[in-house]
Amino acid sequence: MTVDAGRGFVRINLDREKCIGSGQCVLAAPDWFDQDEDGIAVVLEEETTSEGESEDVRLAAFTCPALAISLDSE
């Protein structure tokens, strides 16, 4: 998944094995993340060009207690 952060694209990496189901990503970026029936995070959107949404994704990665979300610049 990629996000245009105004500085190029950012790839969102979600490690579902690390996810502990806290839901912090959903609270920070509800347009990007949801949880499955077991509470494990899932990524909803494929990409966006909105800088505001990319900041939400960065917040979701920052607040994840399991460090299951990482962002890589392309």
N, CA, C, O and CB atoms as a CASP TS submission, in Angstrom:
PFRMAT TS
TARGET T0000
AUTHOR 0000-0000-0000
METHOD Language model
MODEL 1
PARENT N/A
ATOM      1  N   MET     1       0.844  -1.164   0.000  1.00  0.00           N
ATOM      2  CA  MET     1       0.000   0.000   0.000  1.00  0.00           C
ATOM      3  C   MET     1       0.890   1.227   0.000  1.00  0.00           C
ATOM      4  O   MET     1       1.938   1.230   0.646  1.00  0.00           O
ATOM      5  CB  MET     1      -0.960  -0.002   1.207  1.00  0.00           C
ATOM      6  N   THR     2       0.482   2.287  -0.727  1.00  0.00           N
ATOM      7  CA  THR     2       1.274   3.502  -0.778  1.00  0.00           C
ATOM      8  C   THR     2       0.444   4.709  -0.415  1.00  0.00           C
ATOM      9  O   THR     2      -0.766   4.740  -0.640  1.00  0.00           O
ATOM     10  CB  THR     2       1.880   3.681  -2.148  1.00  0.00           C
ATOM     11  N   VAL     3       1.101   5.700   0.145  1.00  0.00           N
ATOM     12  CA  VAL     3       0.472   6.956   0.524  1.00  0.00           C
ATOM     13  C   VAL     3       1.351   8.074   0.005  1.00  0.00           C
ATOM     14  O   VAL     3       2.566   8.041   0.201  1.00  0.00           O
ATOM     15  CB  VAL     3       0.265   7.061   2.072  1.00  0.00           C
ATOM     16  N   ASP     4       0.764   9.069  -0.656  1.00  0.00           N
ATOM     17  CA  ASP     4       1.524  10.227  -1.091  1.00  0.00           C
ATOM     18  C   ASP     4       1.588  11.190   0.079  1.00  0.00           C
ATOM     19  O   ASP     4       0.584  11.804   0.441  1.00  0.00           O
ATOM     20  CB  ASP     4       0.887  10.899  -2.354  1.00  0.00           C
ATOM     21  N   ALA     5       2.767  11.324   0.670  1.00  0.00           N
ATOM     22  CA  ALA     5       2.925  12.164   1.845  1.00  0.00           C
ATOM     23  C   ALA     5       3.374  13.572   1.489  1.00  0.00           C
ATOM     24  O   ALA     5       3.819  14.318   2.361  1.00  0.00           O
ATOM     25  CB  ALA     5       3.912  11.539   2.795  1.00  0.00           C
ATOM     26  N   GLY     6       3.261  13.948   0.209  1.00  0.00           N
ATOM     27  CA  GLY     6       3.710  15.258  -0.188  1.00  0.00           C
ATOM     28  C   GLY     6       5.216  15.292  -0.397  1.00  0.00           C
ATOM     29  O   GLY     6       5.755  16.284  -0.888  1.00  0.00           O
ATOM     30  N   ARG     7       5.884  14.232  -0.032  1.00  0.00           N
ATOM     31  CA  ARG     7       7.326  14.116  -0.195  1.00  0.00           C
ATOM     32  C   ARG     7       7.630  12.837  -0.971  1.00  0.00           C
ATOM     33  O   ARG     7       8.716  12.275  -0.824  1.00  0.00           O
ATOM     34  CB  ARG     7       8.050  14.119   1.187  1.00  0.00           C
ATOM     35  N   GLY     8       6.702  12.371  -1.786  1.00  0.00           N
ATOM     36  CA  GLY     8       6.836  11.096  -2.472  1.00  0.00           C
ATOM     37  C   GLY     8       5.918  10.076  -1.820  1.00  0.00           C
ATOM     38  O   GLY     8       5.199  10.387  -0.870  1.00  0.00           O
ATOM     39  N   PHE     9       5.949   8.865  -2.336  1.00  0.00           N
ATOM     40  CA  PHE     9       5.071   7.835  -1.814  1.00  0.00           C
ATOM     41  C   PHE     9       5.680   7.128  -0.614  1.00  0.00           C
ATOM     42  O   PHE     9       6.898   6.993  -0.501  1.00  0.00           O
ATOM     43  CB  PHE     9       4.749   6.832  -2.893  1.00  0.00           C
ATOM     44  N   VAL    10       4.807   6.684   0.274  1.00  0.00           N
ATOM     45  CA  VAL    10       5.200   5.930   1.459  1.00  0.00           C
ATOM     46  C   VAL    10       4.479   4.591   1.397  1.00  0.00           C
ATOM     47  O   VAL    10       3.274   4.545   1.152  1.00  0.00           O
ATOM     48  CB  VAL    10       4.862   6.709   2.789  1.00  0.00           C
ATOM     49  N   ARG    11       5.205   3.509   1.617  1.00  0.00           N
ATOM     50  CA  ARG    11       4.603   2.177   1.640  1.00  0.00           C
ATOM     51  C   ARG    11       4.236   1.831   3.083  1.00  0.00           C
ATOM     52  O   ARG    11       5.043   1.990   3.999  1.00  0.00           O
ATOM     53  CB  ARG    11       5.575   1.106   1.037  1.00  0.00           C
ATOM     54  N   ILE    12       3.008   1.357   3.265  1.00  0.00           N
ATOM     55  CA  ILE    12       2.530   0.942   4.582  1.00  0.00           C
ATOM     56  C   ILE    12       2.724  -0.561   4.702  1.00  0.00           C
ATOM     57  O   ILE    12       2.219  -1.332   3.886  1.00  0.00           O
ATOM     58  CB  ILE    12       1.028   1.337   4.800  1.00  0.00           C
ATOM     59  N   ASN    13       3.463  -0.967   5.729  1.00  0.00           N
ATOM     60  CA  ASN    13       3.686  -2.391   5.994  1.00  0.00           C
ATOM     61  C   ASN    13       2.985  -2.742   7.297  1.00  0.00           C
ATOM     62  O   ASN    13       3.270  -2.146   8.336  1.00  0.00           O
ATOM     63  CB  ASN    13       5.219  -2.734   6.065  1.00  0.00           C
ATOM     64  N   LEU    14       2.084  -3.692   7.250  1.00  0.00           N
ATOM     65  CA  LEU    14       1.365  -4.150   8.430  1.00  0.00           C
ATOM     66  C   LEU    14       1.744  -5.603   8.686  1.00  0.00           C
ATOM     67  O   LEU    14       1.475  -6.479   7.865  1.00  0.00           O
ATOM     68  CB  LEU    14      -0.178  -3.993   8.253  1.00  0.00           C
ATOM     69  N   ASP    15       2.365  -5.846   9.823  1.00  0.00           N
ATOM     70  CA  ASP    15       2.729  -7.209  10.221  1.00  0.00           C
ATOM     71  C   ASP    15       1.624  -7.747  11.114  1.00  0.00           C
ATOM     72  O   ASP    15       1.593  -7.483  12.316  1.00  0.00           O
ATOM     73  CB  ASP    15       4.120  -7.247  10.956  1.00  0.00           C
ATOM     74  N   ARG    16       0.720  -8.502  10.511  1.00  0.00           N
ATOM     75  CA  ARG    16      -0.435  -9.029  11.254  1.00  0.00           C
ATOM     76  C   ARG    16      -0.018 -10.013  12.339  1.00  0.00           C
ATOM     77  O   ARG    16      -0.774 -10.234  13.286  1.00  0.00           O
ATOM     78  CB  ARG    16      -1.411  -9.705  10.300  1.00  0.00           C
ATOM     79  N   GLU    17       1.146 -10.600  12.226  1.00  0.00           N
ATOM     80  CA  GLU    17       1.644 -11.521  13.259  1.00  0.00           C
ATOM     81  C   GLU    17       2.011 -10.767  14.538  1.00  0.00           C
ATOM     82  O   GLU    17       1.903 -11.319  15.633  1.00  0.00           O
ATOM     83  CB  GLU    17       2.869 -12.302  12.739  1.00  0.00           C
ATOM     84  N   LYS    18       2.438  -9.525  14.409  1.00  0.00           N
ATOM     85  CA  LYS    18       2.805  -8.704  15.566  1.00  0.00           C
ATOM     86  C   LYS    18       1.599  -8.037  16.209  1.00  0.00           C
ATOM     87  O   LYS    18       1.630  -7.709  17.395  1.00  0.00           O
ATOM     88  CB  LYS    18       3.808  -7.648  15.156  1.00  0.00           C
ATOM     89  N   CYS    19       0.540  -7.834  15.438  1.00  0.00           N
ATOM     90  CA  CYS    19      -0.626  -7.087  15.914  1.00  0.00           C
ATOM     91  C   CYS    19      -1.224  -7.739  17.156  1.00  0.00           C
ATOM     92  O   CYS    19      -1.441  -8.950  17.192  1.00  0.00           O
ATOM     93  CB  CYS    19      -1.686  -6.989  14.810  1.00  0.00           C
ATOM     94  N   ILE    20      -1.490  -6.911  18.185  1.00  0.00           N
ATOM     95  CA  ILE    20      -2.096  -7.414  19.419  1.00  0.00           C
ATOM     96  C   ILE    20      -3.560  -6.995  19.551  1.00  0.00           C
ATOM     97  O   ILE    20      -4.199  -7.279  20.564  1.00  0.00           O
ATOM     98  CB  ILE    20      -1.309  -6.919  20.627  1.00  0.00           C
ATOM     99  N   GLY    21      -4.089  -6.322  18.533  1.00  0.00           N
ATOM    100  CA  GLY    21      -5.503  -5.964  18.525  1.00  0.00           C
ATOM    101  C   GLY    21      -5.883  -4.806  19.424  1.00  0.00           C
ATOM    102  O   GLY    21      -7.021  -4.744  19.889  1.00  0.00           O
ATOM    103  N   SER    22      -4.968  -3.888  19.684  1.00  0.00           N
ATOM    104  CA  SER    22      -5.284  -2.761  20.568  1.00  0.00           C
ATOM    105  C   SER    22      -6.243  -1.765  19.919  1.00  0.00           C
ATOM    106  O   SER    22      -6.972  -1.063  20.620  1.00  0.00           O
ATOM    107  CB  SER    22      -4.007  -2.046  20.975  1.00  0.00           C
ATOM    108  N   GLY    23      -6.249  -1.697  18.592  1.00  0.00           N
ATOM    109  CA  GLY    23      -7.152  -0.793  17.887  1.00  0.00           C
ATOM    110  C   GLY    23      -6.666   0.637  17.777  1.00  0.00           C
ATOM    111  O   GLY    23      -7.409   1.497  17.304  1.00  0.00           O
ATOM    112  N   GLN    24      -5.446   0.920  18.198  1.00  0.00           N
ATOM    113  CA  GLN    24      -4.927   2.287  18.129  1.00  0.00           C
ATOM    114  C   GLN    24      -4.852   2.785  16.690  1.00  0.00           C
ATOM    115  O   GLN    24      -5.084   3.966  16.431  1.00  0.00           O
ATOM    116  CB  GLN    24      -3.548   2.363  18.777  1.00  0.00           C
ATOM    117  N   CYS    25      -4.531   1.901  15.760  1.00  0.00           N
ATOM    118  CA  CYS    25      -4.461   2.300  14.345  1.00  0.00           C
ATOM    119  C   CYS    25      -5.840   2.712  13.829  1.00  0.00           C
ATOM    120  O   CYS    25      -5.960   3.662  13.056  1.00  0.00           O
ATOM    121  CB  CYS    25      -3.896   1.147  13.484  1.00  0.00           C
ATOM    122  N   VAL    26      -6.864   2.002  14.256  1.00  0.00           N
ATOM    123  CA  VAL    26      -8.232   2.316  13.835  1.00  0.00           C
ATOM    124  C   VAL    26      -8.657   3.671  14.397  1.00  0.00           C
ATOM    125  O   VAL    26      -9.310   4.454  13.708  1.00  0.00           O
ATOM    126  CB  VAL    26      -9.216   1.210  14.294  1.00  0.00           C
ATOM    127  N   LEU    27      -8.289   3.946  15.637  1.00  0.00           N
ATOM    128  CA  LEU    27      -8.616   5.245  16.238  1.00  0.00           C
ATOM    129  C   LEU    27      -7.874   6.379  15.548  1.00  0.00           C
ATOM    130  O   LEU    27      -8.439   7.453  15.343  1.00  0.00           O
ATOM    131  CB  LEU    27      -8.283   5.240  17.730  1.00  0.00           C
ATOM    132  N   ALA    28      -6.612   6.153  15.187  1.00  0.00           N
ATOM    133  CA  ALA    28      -5.791   7.202  14.573  1.00  0.00           C
ATOM    134  C   ALA    28      -6.132   7.426  13.104  1.00  0.00           C
ATOM    135  O   ALA    28      -6.097   8.559  12.622  1.00  0.00           O
ATOM    136  CB  ALA    28      -4.322   6.852  14.702  1.00  0.00           C
ATOM    137  N   ALA    29      -6.460   6.352  12.392  1.00  0.00           N
ATOM    138  CA  ALA    29      -6.692   6.449  10.944  1.00  0.00           C
ATOM    139  C   ALA    29      -7.816   5.504  10.520  1.00  0.00           C
ATOM    140  O   ALA    29      -7.562   4.493   9.866  1.00  0.00           O
ATOM    141  CB  ALA    29      -5.396   6.124  10.160  1.00  0.00           C
ATOM    142  N   PRO    30      -9.055   5.829  10.890  1.00  0.00           N
ATOM    143  CA  PRO    30     -10.175   4.925  10.607  1.00  0.00           C
ATOM    144  C   PRO    30     -10.470   4.728   9.118  1.00  0.00           C
ATOM    145  O   PRO    30     -11.109   3.746   8.739  1.00  0.00           O
ATOM    146  CB  PRO    30     -11.403   5.442  11.278  1.00  0.00           C
ATOM    147  N   ASP    31     -10.011   5.652   8.277  1.00  0.00           N
ATOM    148  CA  ASP    31     -10.202   5.469   6.836  1.00  0.00           C
ATOM    149  C   ASP    31      -9.188   4.495   6.258  1.00  0.00           C
ATOM    150  O   ASP    31      -9.342   4.034   5.127  1.00  0.00           O
ATOM    151  CB  ASP    31     -10.101   6.808   6.114  1.00  0.00           C
ATOM    152  N   TRP    32      -8.171   4.186   7.016  1.00  0.00           N
ATOM    153  CA  TRP    32      -7.085   3.320   6.546  1.00  0.00           C
ATOM    154  C   TRP    32      -7.073   1.948   7.177  1.00  0.00           C
ATOM    155  O   TRP    32      -6.678   0.974   6.536  1.00  0.00           O
ATOM    156  CB  TRP    32      -5.780   3.973   6.798  1.00  0.00           C
ATOM    157  N   PHE    33      -7.503   1.852   8.442  1.00  0.00           N
ATOM    158  CA  PHE    33      -7.400   0.602   9.184  1.00  0.00           C
ATOM    159  C   PHE    33      -8.741   0.187   9.772  1.00  0.00           C
ATOM    160  O   PHE    33      -9.584   1.023  10.099  1.00  0.00           O
ATOM    161  CB  PHE    33      -6.367   0.732  10.288  1.00  0.00           C
ATOM    162  N   ASP    34      -8.913  -1.110   9.898  1.00  0.00           N
ATOM    163  CA  ASP    34     -10.048  -1.691  10.600  1.00  0.00           C
ATOM    164  C   ASP    34      -9.518  -2.918  11.321  1.00  0.00           C
ATOM    165  O   ASP    34      -8.324  -3.213  11.262  1.00  0.00           O
ATOM    166  CB  ASP    34     -11.237  -2.051   9.617  1.00  0.00           C
ATOM    167  N   GLN    35     -10.402  -3.630  11.998  1.00  0.00           N
ATOM    168  CA  GLN    35     -10.012  -4.859  12.674  1.00  0.00           C
ATOM    169  C   GLN    35     -10.913  -5.984  12.197  1.00  0.00           C
ATOM    170  O   GLN    35     -12.103  -5.783  11.956  1.00  0.00           O
ATOM    171  CB  GLN    35     -10.089  -4.702  14.216  1.00  0.00           C
ATOM    172  N   ASP    36     -10.330  -7.180  12.062  1.00  0.00           N
ATOM    173  CA  ASP    36     -11.124  -8.344  11.672  1.00  0.00           C
ATOM    174  C   ASP    36     -11.864  -8.883  12.893  1.00  0.00           C
ATOM    175  O   ASP    36     -11.800  -8.284  13.966  1.00  0.00           O
ATOM    176  CB  ASP    36     -10.223  -9.447  11.043  1.00  0.00           C
ATOM    177  N   GLU    37     -12.556  -9.991  12.744  1.00  0.00           N
ATOM    178  CA  GLU    37     -13.362 -10.545  13.826  1.00  0.00           C
ATOM    179  C   GLU    37     -12.529 -10.970  15.035  1.00  0.00           C
ATOM    180  O   GLU    37     -13.067 -11.117  16.133  1.00  0.00           O
ATOM    181  CB  GLU    37     -14.148 -11.724  13.318  1.00  0.00           C
ATOM    182  N   ASP    38     -11.214 -11.170  14.843  1.00  0.00           N
ATOM    183  CA  ASP    38     -10.324 -11.521  15.949  1.00  0.00           C
ATOM    184  C   ASP    38      -9.644 -10.292  16.553  1.00  0.00           C
ATOM    185  O   ASP    38      -8.850 -10.424  17.485  1.00  0.00           O
ATOM    186  CB  ASP    38      -9.270 -12.509  15.474  1.00  0.00           C
ATOM    187  N   GLY    39      -9.943  -9.107  16.036  1.00  0.00           N
ATOM    188  CA  GLY    39      -9.343  -7.882  16.534  1.00  0.00           C
ATOM    189  C   GLY    39      -8.027  -7.517  15.876  1.00  0.00           C
ATOM    190  O   GLY    39      -7.422  -6.505  16.231  1.00  0.00           O
ATOM    191  N   ILE    40      -7.571  -8.319  14.924  1.00  0.00           N
ATOM    192  CA  ILE    40      -6.314  -8.066  14.240  1.00  0.00           C
ATOM    193  C   ILE    40      -6.525  -6.998  13.170  1.00  0.00           C
ATOM    194  O   ILE    40      -7.527  -7.012  12.455  1.00  0.00           O
ATOM    195  CB  ILE    40      -5.753  -9.367  13.618  1.00  0.00           C
ATOM    196  N   ALA    41      -5.567  -6.071  13.068  1.00  0.00           N
ATOM    197  CA  ALA    41      -5.682  -4.957  12.132  1.00  0.00           C
ATOM    198  C   ALA    41      -5.673  -5.425  10.679  1.00  0.00           C
ATOM    199  O   ALA    41      -5.022  -6.406  10.319  1.00  0.00           O
ATOM    200  CB  ALA    41      -4.552  -3.968  12.360  1.00  0.00           C
ATOM    201  N   VAL    42      -6.412  -4.694   9.868  1.00  0.00           N
ATOM    202  CA  VAL    42      -6.403  -4.868   8.415  1.00  0.00           C
ATOM    203  C   VAL    42      -6.314  -3.483   7.785  1.00  0.00           C
ATOM    204  O   VAL    42      -6.844  -2.511   8.323  1.00  0.00           O
ATOM    205  CB  VAL    42      -7.683  -5.643   7.913  1.00  0.00           C
ATOM    206  N   VAL    43      -5.642  -3.404   6.646  1.00  0.00           N
ATOM    207  CA  VAL    43      -5.510  -2.149   5.915  1.00  0.00           C
ATOM    208  C   VAL    43      -6.674  -2.048   4.932  1.00  0.00           C
ATOM    209  O   VAL    43      -6.949  -3.000   4.201  1.00  0.00           O
ATOM    210  CB  VAL    43      -4.130  -2.062   5.173  1.00  0.00           C
ATOM    211  N   LEU    44      -7.358  -0.909   4.906  1.00  0.00           N
ATOM    212  CA  LEU    44      -8.555  -0.734   4.082  1.00  0.00           C
ATOM    213  C   LEU    44      -8.288  -0.100   2.724  1.00  0.00           C
ATOM    214  O   LEU    44      -8.791  -0.579   1.708  1.00  0.00           O
ATOM    215  CB  LEU    44      -9.546   0.096   4.818  1.00  0.00           C
ATOM    216  N   GLU    45      -7.517   0.955   2.698  1.00  0.00           N
ATOM    217  CA  GLU    45      -7.336   1.735   1.474  1.00  0.00           C
ATOM    218  C   GLU    45      -6.026   1.395   0.789  1.00  0.00           C
ATOM    219  O   GLU    45      -5.031   1.084   1.444  1.00  0.00           O
ATOM    220  CB  GLU    45      -7.387   3.223   1.782  1.00  0.00           C
ATOM    221  N   GLU    46      -6.034   1.455  -0.529  1.00  0.00           N
ATOM    222  CA  GLU    46      -4.828   1.136  -1.291  1.00  0.00           C
ATOM    223  C   GLU    46      -3.867   2.316  -1.395  1.00  0.00           C
ATOM    224  O   GLU    46      -2.663   2.138  -1.213  1.00  0.00           O
ATOM    225  CB  GLU    46      -5.206   0.672  -2.676  1.00  0.00           C
ATOM    226  N   GLU    47      -4.363   3.502  -1.680  1.00  0.00           N
ATOM    227  CA  GLU    47      -3.498   4.676  -1.729  1.00  0.00           C
ATOM    228  C   GLU    47      -4.314   5.950  -1.701  1.00  0.00           C
ATOM    229  O   GLU    47      -5.516   5.942  -1.967  1.00  0.00           O
ATOM    230  CB  GLU    47      -2.622   4.645  -2.972  1.00  0.00           C
ATOM    231  N   THR    48      -3.648   7.046  -1.376  1.00  0.00           N
ATOM    232  CA  THR    48      -4.289   8.352  -1.345  1.00  0.00           C
ATOM    233  C   THR    48      -3.272   9.423  -1.719  1.00  0.00           C
ATOM    234  O   THR    48      -2.064   9.195  -1.648  1.00  0.00           O
ATOM    235  CB  THR    48      -4.900   8.635   0.048  1.00  0.00           C
ATOM    236  N   THR    49      -3.756  10.564  -2.109  1.00  0.00           N
ATOM    237  CA  THR    49      -2.870  11.695  -2.376  1.00  0.00           C
ATOM    238  C   THR    49      -3.109  12.808  -1.365  1.00  0.00           C
ATOM    239  O   THR    49      -2.561  13.901  -1.507  1.00  0.00           O
ATOM    240  CB  THR    49      -3.077  12.220  -3.807  1.00  0.00           C
ATOM    241  N   SER    50      -3.913  12.544  -0.356  1.00  0.00           N
ATOM    242  CA  SER    50      -4.221  13.544   0.660  1.00  0.00           C
ATOM    243  C   SER    50      -3.151  13.566   1.741  1.00  0.00           C
ATOM    244  O   SER    50      -2.911  12.557   2.404  1.00  0.00           O
ATOM    245  CB  SER    50      -5.592  13.273   1.280  1.00  0.00           C
ATOM    246  N   GLU    51      -2.512  14.711   1.919  1.00  0.00           N
ATOM    247  CA  GLU    51      -1.469  14.827   2.940  1.00  0.00           C
ATOM    248  C   GLU    51      -2.042  14.632   4.342  1.00  0.00           C
ATOM    249  O   GLU    51      -1.369  14.069   5.204  1.00  0.00           O
ATOM    250  CB  GLU    51      -0.778  16.191   2.841  1.00  0.00           C
ATOM    251  N   GLY    52      -3.255  15.082   4.581  1.00  0.00           N
ATOM    252  CA  GLY    52      -3.884  14.893   5.887  1.00  0.00           C
ATOM    253  C   GLY    52      -4.061  13.431   6.234  1.00  0.00           C
ATOM    254  O   GLY    52      -3.826  13.024   7.372  1.00  0.00           O
ATOM    255  N   GLU    53      -4.473  12.643   5.265  1.00  0.00           N
ATOM    256  CA  GLU    53      -4.634  11.212   5.514  1.00  0.00           C
ATOM    257  C   GLU    53      -3.285  10.541   5.752  1.00  0.00           C
ATOM    258  O   GLU    53      -3.188   9.639   6.585  1.00  0.00           O
ATOM    259  CB  GLU    53      -5.355  10.544   4.339  1.00  0.00           C
ATOM    260  N   SER    54      -2.251  10.961   5.042  1.00  0.00           N
ATOM    261  CA  SER    54      -0.943  10.347   5.258  1.00  0.00           C
ATOM    262  C   SER    54      -0.436  10.652   6.658  1.00  0.00           C
ATOM    263  O   SER    54       0.271   9.835   7.248  1.00  0.00           O
ATOM    264  CB  SER    54       0.065  10.837   4.209  1.00  0.00           C
ATOM    265  N   GLU    55      -0.784  11.811   7.198  1.00  0.00           N
ATOM    266  CA  GLU    55      -0.404  12.126   8.574  1.00  0.00           C
ATOM    267  C   GLU    55      -1.149  11.211   9.549  1.00  0.00           C
ATOM    268  O   GLU    55      -0.588  10.811  10.569  1.00  0.00           O
ATOM    269  CB  GLU    55      -0.698  13.614   8.896  1.00  0.00           C
ATOM    270  N   ASP    56      -2.398  10.878   9.246  1.00  0.00           N
ATOM    271  CA  ASP    56      -3.141   9.927  10.071  1.00  0.00           C
ATOM    272  C   ASP    56      -2.453   8.567  10.080  1.00  0.00           C
ATOM    273  O   ASP    56      -2.365   7.918  11.122  1.00  0.00           O
ATOM    274  CB  ASP    56      -4.585   9.787   9.566  1.00  0.00           C
ATOM    275  N   VAL    57      -1.966   8.138   8.921  1.00  0.00           N
ATOM    276  CA  VAL    57      -1.270   6.861   8.820  1.00  0.00           C
ATOM    277  C   VAL    57       0.025   6.894   9.631  1.00  0.00           C
ATOM    278  O   VAL    57       0.365   5.919  10.300  1.00  0.00           O
ATOM    279  CB  VAL    57      -0.974   6.522   7.347  1.00  0.00           C
ATOM    280  N   ARG    58       0.740   8.007   9.571  1.00  0.00           N
ATOM    281  CA  ARG    58       1.966   8.153  10.361  1.00  0.00           C
ATOM    282  C   ARG    58       1.647   8.085  11.860  1.00  0.00           C
ATOM    283  O   ARG    58       2.389   7.470  12.626  1.00  0.00           O
ATOM    284  CB  ARG    58       2.677   9.490  10.021  1.00  0.00           C
ATOM    285  N   LEU    59       0.550   8.713  12.272  1.00  0.00           N
ATOM    286  CA  LEU    59       0.138   8.647  13.672  1.00  0.00           C
ATOM    287  C   LEU    59      -0.211   7.214  14.068  1.00  0.00           C
ATOM    288  O   LEU    59       0.139   6.764  15.159  1.00  0.00           O
ATOM    289  CB  LEU    59      -1.061   9.573  13.922  1.00  0.00           C
ATOM    290  N   ALA    60      -0.896   6.506  13.187  1.00  0.00           N
ATOM    291  CA  ALA    60      -1.247   5.107  13.463  1.00  0.00           C
ATOM    292  C   ALA    60       0.010   4.271  13.669  1.00  0.00           C
ATOM    293  O   ALA    60       0.063   3.453  14.587  1.00  0.00           O
ATOM    294  CB  ALA    60      -2.092   4.522  12.313  1.00  0.00           C
ATOM    295  N   ALA    61       1.009   4.462  12.838  1.00  0.00           N
ATOM    296  CA  ALA    61       2.263   3.720  12.980  1.00  0.00           C
ATOM    297  C   ALA    61       2.960   4.092  14.285  1.00  0.00           C
ATOM    298  O   ALA    61       3.495   3.228  14.979  1.00  0.00           O
ATOM    299  CB  ALA    61       3.193   3.993  11.782  1.00  0.00           C
ATOM    300  N   PHE    62       2.952   5.374  14.611  1.00  0.00           N
ATOM    301  CA  PHE    62       3.620   5.853  15.822  1.00  0.00           C
ATOM    302  C   PHE    62       2.957   5.323  17.093  1.00  0.00           C
ATOM    303  O   PHE    62       3.644   5.004  18.064  1.00  0.00           O
ATOM    304  CB  PHE    62       3.629   7.375  15.843  1.00  0.00           C
ATOM    305  N   THR    63       1.626   5.228  17.092  1.00  0.00           N
ATOM    306  CA  THR    63       0.902   4.835  18.302  1.00  0.00           C
ATOM    307  C   THR    63       0.698   3.329  18.441  1.00  0.00           C
ATOM    308  O   THR    63       0.179   2.877  19.461  1.00  0.00           O
ATOM    309  CB  THR    63      -0.428   5.510  18.325  1.00  0.00           C
ATOM    310  N   CYS    64       1.090   2.553  17.451  1.00  0.00           N
ATOM    311  CA  CYS    64       0.906   1.103  17.541  1.00  0.00           C
ATOM    312  C   CYS    64       1.793   0.532  18.645  1.00  0.00           C
ATOM    313  O   CYS    64       3.018   0.590  18.533  1.00  0.00           O
ATOM    314  CB  CYS    64       1.225   0.423  16.185  1.00  0.00           C
ATOM    315  N   PRO    65       1.196  -0.025  19.722  1.00  0.00           N
ATOM    316  CA  PRO    65       1.997  -0.525  20.832  1.00  0.00           C
ATOM    317  C   PRO    65       2.832  -1.769  20.486  1.00  0.00           C
ATOM    318  O   PRO    65       3.825  -2.063  21.151  1.00  0.00           O
ATOM    319  CB  PRO    65       1.096  -0.838  21.988  1.00  0.00           C
ATOM    320  N   ALA    66       2.422  -2.481  19.454  1.00  0.00           N
ATOM    321  CA  ALA    66       3.152  -3.690  19.052  1.00  0.00           C
ATOM    322  C   ALA    66       4.161  -3.420  17.943  1.00  0.00           C
ATOM    323  O   ALA    66       4.874  -4.327  17.516  1.00  0.00           O
ATOM    324  CB  ALA    66       2.177  -4.760  18.598  1.00  0.00           C
ATOM    325  N   LEU    67       4.222  -2.171  17.473  1.00  0.00           N
ATOM    326  CA  LEU    67       5.103  -1.801  16.357  1.00  0.00           C
ATOM    327  C   LEU    67       4.846  -2.670  15.132  1.00  0.00           C
ATOM    328  O   LEU    67       5.770  -3.085  14.433  1.00  0.00           O
ATOM    329  CB  LEU    67       6.571  -1.917  16.775  1.00  0.00           C
ATOM    330  N   ALA    68       3.557  -2.933  14.893  1.00  0.00           N
ATOM    331  CA  ALA    68       3.163  -3.788  13.766  1.00  0.00           C
ATOM    332  C   ALA    68       3.044  -3.022  12.451  1.00  0.00           C
ATOM    333  O   ALA    68       2.913  -3.634  11.391  1.00  0.00           O
ATOM    334  CB  ALA    68       1.846  -4.465  14.073  1.00  0.00           C
ATOM    335  N   ILE    69       3.086  -1.696  12.507  1.00  0.00           N
ATOM    336  CA  ILE    69       2.963  -0.865  11.308  1.00  0.00           C
ATOM    337  C   ILE    69       4.283  -0.146  11.086  1.00  0.00           C
ATOM    338  O   ILE    69       4.802   0.522  11.980  1.00  0.00           O
ATOM    339  CB  ILE    69       1.783   0.157  11.437  1.00  0.00           C
ATOM    340  N   SER    70       4.813  -0.293   9.889  1.00  0.00           N
ATOM    341  CA  SER    70       6.018   0.459   9.521  1.00  0.00           C
ATOM    342  C   SER    70       5.767   1.143   8.200  1.00  0.00           C
ATOM    343  O   SER    70       4.946   0.692   7.401  1.00  0.00           O
ATOM    344  CB  SER    70       7.270  -0.465   9.435  1.00  0.00           C
ATOM    345  N   LEU    71       6.477   2.235   7.970  1.00  0.00           N
ATOM    346  CA  LEU    71       6.331   3.028   6.750  1.00  0.00           C
ATOM    347  C   LEU    71       7.685   3.130   6.069  1.00  0.00           C
ATOM    348  O   LEU    71       8.689   3.430   6.716  1.00  0.00           O
ATOM    349  CB  LEU    71       5.758   4.444   7.059  1.00  0.00           C
ATOM    350  N   ASP    72       7.714   2.883   4.781  1.00  0.00           N
ATOM    351  CA  ASP    72       8.937   2.976   3.999  1.00  0.00           C
ATOM    352  C   ASP    72       8.735   3.977   2.865  1.00  0.00           C
ATOM    353  O   ASP    72       7.720   3.930   2.170  1.00  0.00           O
ATOM    354  CB  ASP    72       9.347   1.588   3.444  1.00  0.00           C
ATOM    355  N   SER    73       9.684   4.874   2.678  1.00  0.00           N
ATOM    356  CA  SER    73       9.630   5.821   1.567  1.00  0.00           C
ATOM    357  C   SER    73      10.080   5.128   0.299  1.00  0.00           C
ATOM    358  O   SER    73      10.992   4.301   0.313  1.00  0.00           O
ATOM    359  CB  SER    73      10.506   7.065   1.848  1.00  0.00           C
ATOM    360  N   GLU    74       9.427   5.475  -0.798  1.00  0.00           N
ATOM    361  CA  GLU    74       9.825   4.932  -2.100  1.00  0.00           C
ATOM    362  C   GLU    74      10.638   5.939  -2.849  1.00  0.00           C
ATOM    363  O   GLU    74      11.070   5.673  -3.971  1.00  0.00           O
ATOM    364  CB  GLU    74       8.611   4.522  -2.926  1.00  0.00           C
TER
END
